[in-house]
Short mmCIF file of C-alpha atoms and ligand atoms in Angstrom, two decimals:
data_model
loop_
_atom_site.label_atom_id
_atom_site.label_comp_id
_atom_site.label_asym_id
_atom_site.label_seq_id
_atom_site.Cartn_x
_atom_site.Cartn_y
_atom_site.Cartn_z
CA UNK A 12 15.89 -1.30 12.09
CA UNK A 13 13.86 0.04 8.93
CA UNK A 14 10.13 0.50 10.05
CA UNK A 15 7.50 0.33 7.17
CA UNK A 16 3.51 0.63 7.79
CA UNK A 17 1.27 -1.69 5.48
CA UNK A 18 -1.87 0.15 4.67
CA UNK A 19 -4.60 -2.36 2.63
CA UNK A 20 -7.39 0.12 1.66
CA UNK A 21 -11.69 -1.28 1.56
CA UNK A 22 -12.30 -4.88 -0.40
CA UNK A 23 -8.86 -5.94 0.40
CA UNK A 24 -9.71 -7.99 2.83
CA UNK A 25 -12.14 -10.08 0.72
CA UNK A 26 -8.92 -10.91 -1.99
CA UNK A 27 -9.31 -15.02 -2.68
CA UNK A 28 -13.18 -14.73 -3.52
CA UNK A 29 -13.30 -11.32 -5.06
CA UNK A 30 -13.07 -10.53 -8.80
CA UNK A 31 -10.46 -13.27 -8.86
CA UNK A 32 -9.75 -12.73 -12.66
CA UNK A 33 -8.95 -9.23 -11.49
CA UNK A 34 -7.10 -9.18 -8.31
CA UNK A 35 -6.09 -12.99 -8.53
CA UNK A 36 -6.36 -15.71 -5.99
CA UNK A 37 -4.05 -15.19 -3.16
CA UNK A 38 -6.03 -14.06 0.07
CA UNK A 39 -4.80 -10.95 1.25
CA UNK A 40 -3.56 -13.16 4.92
CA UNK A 41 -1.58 -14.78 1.66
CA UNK A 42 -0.02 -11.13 0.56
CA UNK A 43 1.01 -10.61 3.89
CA UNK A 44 2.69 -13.54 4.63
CA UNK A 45 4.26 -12.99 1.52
CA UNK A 46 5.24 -9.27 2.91
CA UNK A 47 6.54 -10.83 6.37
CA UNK A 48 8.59 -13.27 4.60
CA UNK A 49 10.22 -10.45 2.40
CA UNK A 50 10.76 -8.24 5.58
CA UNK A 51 12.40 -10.72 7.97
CA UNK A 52 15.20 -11.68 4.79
CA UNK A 53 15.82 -7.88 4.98
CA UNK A 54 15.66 -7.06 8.57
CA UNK A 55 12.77 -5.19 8.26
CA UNK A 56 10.11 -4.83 10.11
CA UNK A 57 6.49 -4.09 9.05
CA UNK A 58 3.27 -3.26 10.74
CA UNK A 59 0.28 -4.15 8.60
CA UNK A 60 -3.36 -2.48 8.69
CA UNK A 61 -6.32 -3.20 6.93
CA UNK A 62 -9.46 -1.13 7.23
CA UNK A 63 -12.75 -0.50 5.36
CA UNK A 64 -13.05 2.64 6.95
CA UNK A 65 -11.56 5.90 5.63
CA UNK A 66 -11.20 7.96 8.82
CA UNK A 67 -9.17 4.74 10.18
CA UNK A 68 -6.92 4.48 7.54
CA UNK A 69 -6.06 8.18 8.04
CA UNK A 70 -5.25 7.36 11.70
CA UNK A 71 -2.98 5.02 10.66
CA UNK A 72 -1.19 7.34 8.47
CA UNK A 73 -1.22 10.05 11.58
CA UNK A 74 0.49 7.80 14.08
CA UNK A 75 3.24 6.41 11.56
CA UNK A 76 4.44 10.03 11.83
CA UNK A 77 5.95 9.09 15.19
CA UNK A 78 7.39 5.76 14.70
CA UNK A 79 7.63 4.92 10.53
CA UNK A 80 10.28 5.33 7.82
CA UNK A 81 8.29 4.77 5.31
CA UNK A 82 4.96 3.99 4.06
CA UNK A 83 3.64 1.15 1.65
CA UNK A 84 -0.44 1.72 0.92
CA UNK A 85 -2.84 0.21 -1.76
CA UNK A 86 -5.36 2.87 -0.70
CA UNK A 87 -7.98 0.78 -2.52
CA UNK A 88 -11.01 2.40 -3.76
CA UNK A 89 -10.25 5.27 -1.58
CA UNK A 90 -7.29 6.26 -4.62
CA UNK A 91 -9.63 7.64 -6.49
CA UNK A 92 -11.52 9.43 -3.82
CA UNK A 93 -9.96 10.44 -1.17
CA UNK A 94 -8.86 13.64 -0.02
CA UNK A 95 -8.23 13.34 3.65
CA UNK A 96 -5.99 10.34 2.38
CA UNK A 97 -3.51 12.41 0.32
CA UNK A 98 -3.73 14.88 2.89
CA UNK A 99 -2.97 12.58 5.39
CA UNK A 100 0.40 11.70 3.32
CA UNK A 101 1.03 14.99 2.12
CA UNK A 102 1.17 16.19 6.23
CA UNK A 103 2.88 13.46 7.73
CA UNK A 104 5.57 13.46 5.28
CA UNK A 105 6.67 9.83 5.78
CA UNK A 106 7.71 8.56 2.35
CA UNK A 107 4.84 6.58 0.44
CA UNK A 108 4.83 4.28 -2.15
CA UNK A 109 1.49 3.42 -3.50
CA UNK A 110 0.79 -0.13 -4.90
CA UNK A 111 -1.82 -1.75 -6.34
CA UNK A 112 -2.77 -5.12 -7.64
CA UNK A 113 -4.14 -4.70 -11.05
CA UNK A 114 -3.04 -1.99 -13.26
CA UNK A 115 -5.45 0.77 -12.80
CA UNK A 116 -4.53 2.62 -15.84
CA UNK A 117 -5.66 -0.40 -18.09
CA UNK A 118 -9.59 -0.50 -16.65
CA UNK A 119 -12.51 1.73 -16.23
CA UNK A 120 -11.63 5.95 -16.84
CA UNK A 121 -12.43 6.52 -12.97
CA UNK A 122 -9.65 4.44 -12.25
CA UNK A 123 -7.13 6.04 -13.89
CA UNK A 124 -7.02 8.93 -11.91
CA UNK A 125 -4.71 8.60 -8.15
CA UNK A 126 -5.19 11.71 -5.53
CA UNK A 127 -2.87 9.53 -3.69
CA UNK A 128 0.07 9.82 -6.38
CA UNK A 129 1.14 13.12 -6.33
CA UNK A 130 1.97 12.62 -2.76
CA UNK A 131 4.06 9.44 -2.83
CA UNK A 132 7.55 8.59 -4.04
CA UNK A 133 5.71 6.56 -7.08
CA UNK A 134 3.42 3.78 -8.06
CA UNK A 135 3.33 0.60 -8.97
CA UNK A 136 0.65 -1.16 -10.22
CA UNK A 137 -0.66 -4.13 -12.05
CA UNK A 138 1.71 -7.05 -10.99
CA UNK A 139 -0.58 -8.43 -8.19
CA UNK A 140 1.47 -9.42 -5.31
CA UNK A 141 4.60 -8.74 -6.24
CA UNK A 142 3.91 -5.15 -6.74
CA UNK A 143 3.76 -5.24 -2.94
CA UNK A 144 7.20 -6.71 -2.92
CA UNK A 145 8.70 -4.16 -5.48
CA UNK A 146 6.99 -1.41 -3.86
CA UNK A 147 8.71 -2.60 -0.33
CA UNK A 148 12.08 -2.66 -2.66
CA UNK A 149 11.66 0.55 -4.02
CA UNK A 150 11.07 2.39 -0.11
CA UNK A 151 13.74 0.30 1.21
CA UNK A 152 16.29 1.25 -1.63
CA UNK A 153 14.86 4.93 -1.13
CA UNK A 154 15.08 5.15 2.57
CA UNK A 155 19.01 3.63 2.12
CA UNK A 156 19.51 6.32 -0.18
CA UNK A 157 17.95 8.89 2.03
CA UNK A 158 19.55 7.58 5.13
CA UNK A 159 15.48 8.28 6.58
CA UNK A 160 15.65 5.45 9.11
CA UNK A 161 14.19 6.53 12.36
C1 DQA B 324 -6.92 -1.72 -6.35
C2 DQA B 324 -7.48 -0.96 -7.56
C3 DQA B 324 -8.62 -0.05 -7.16
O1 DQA B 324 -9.14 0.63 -8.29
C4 DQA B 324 -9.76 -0.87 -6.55
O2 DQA B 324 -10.78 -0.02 -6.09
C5 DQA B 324 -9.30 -1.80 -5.48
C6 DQA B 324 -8.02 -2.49 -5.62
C7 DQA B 324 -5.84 -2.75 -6.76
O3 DQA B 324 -5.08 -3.16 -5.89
O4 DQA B 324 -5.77 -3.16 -7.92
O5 DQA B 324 -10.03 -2.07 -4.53
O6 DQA B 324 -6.32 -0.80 -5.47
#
């Protein structure tokens, strides 16, 4: 069976009362079920983590090494900041596909740039929820391709 790790980055765990004309209203408990839903149709299974904290998130990203296919991350904030985060992608080598809910190229400059891009497989961005589900479509239809499942 396909294994995917969920990665929600800092904030996400306020979606439903935050910047709603931004991220929209679904709660992020809302996203996921949304996720689950998608995974059991396809036989997939996917572990989902949410942290505020950066050195956690890179943890994460460590132990999928030994169990994931693939990896699915809005890194959040931390996309525009975060070093150890790339890294941590970069040295695991699990594929990544990073998501977001708004489009980040369409709001402020320090948005635009992603550390986290160069790194992953690709990302998409701006669709709200369901650029969770197209990202999960994209690294399932990769790992297929690539024949990566553990
Ligand atoms: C976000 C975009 C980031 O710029 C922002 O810091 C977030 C959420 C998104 O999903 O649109 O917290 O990753």
């Amino acid at each position: 069976m396909m294994r995917i790790l969920l990665i929600h980055g800092p904030n996400l765990n306020l979606l439903g009362r935050r910047e709603m004309a931004v991220y929209g209203e679904k709660t992020l408990e809302e996203i996921n079920a949304a996720v689950q839903d998608w995974a059991e149709q396809e036989g997939v299974k996917v572990k989902i983590v949410q942290s505020n904290h950066e050195g956690a998130l890179v943890d994460a990203i460590g132990e999928a090494a030994d169990w994931a296919d693939g990896i699915l991350i809005n890194p959040a904030a931390y996309t525009h900041t975060s070093v150890a985060i790339r890294d941590a992608v970069a040295a695991v080598g699990v594929p990544a596909v990073e998501v977001h809910l708004s489009n980040i190229h369409a709001r402020e400059e320090f948005r635009h740039v992603s550390l986290i891009a160069p790194v992953a497989l690709g990302q998409i961005s701006g669709f709200g929820t369901d650029s969770y589900l197209l990202g999960l479509q994209a690294l399932q239809g990769h790992l297929k391709q690539q024949g990566t499942d553990k």
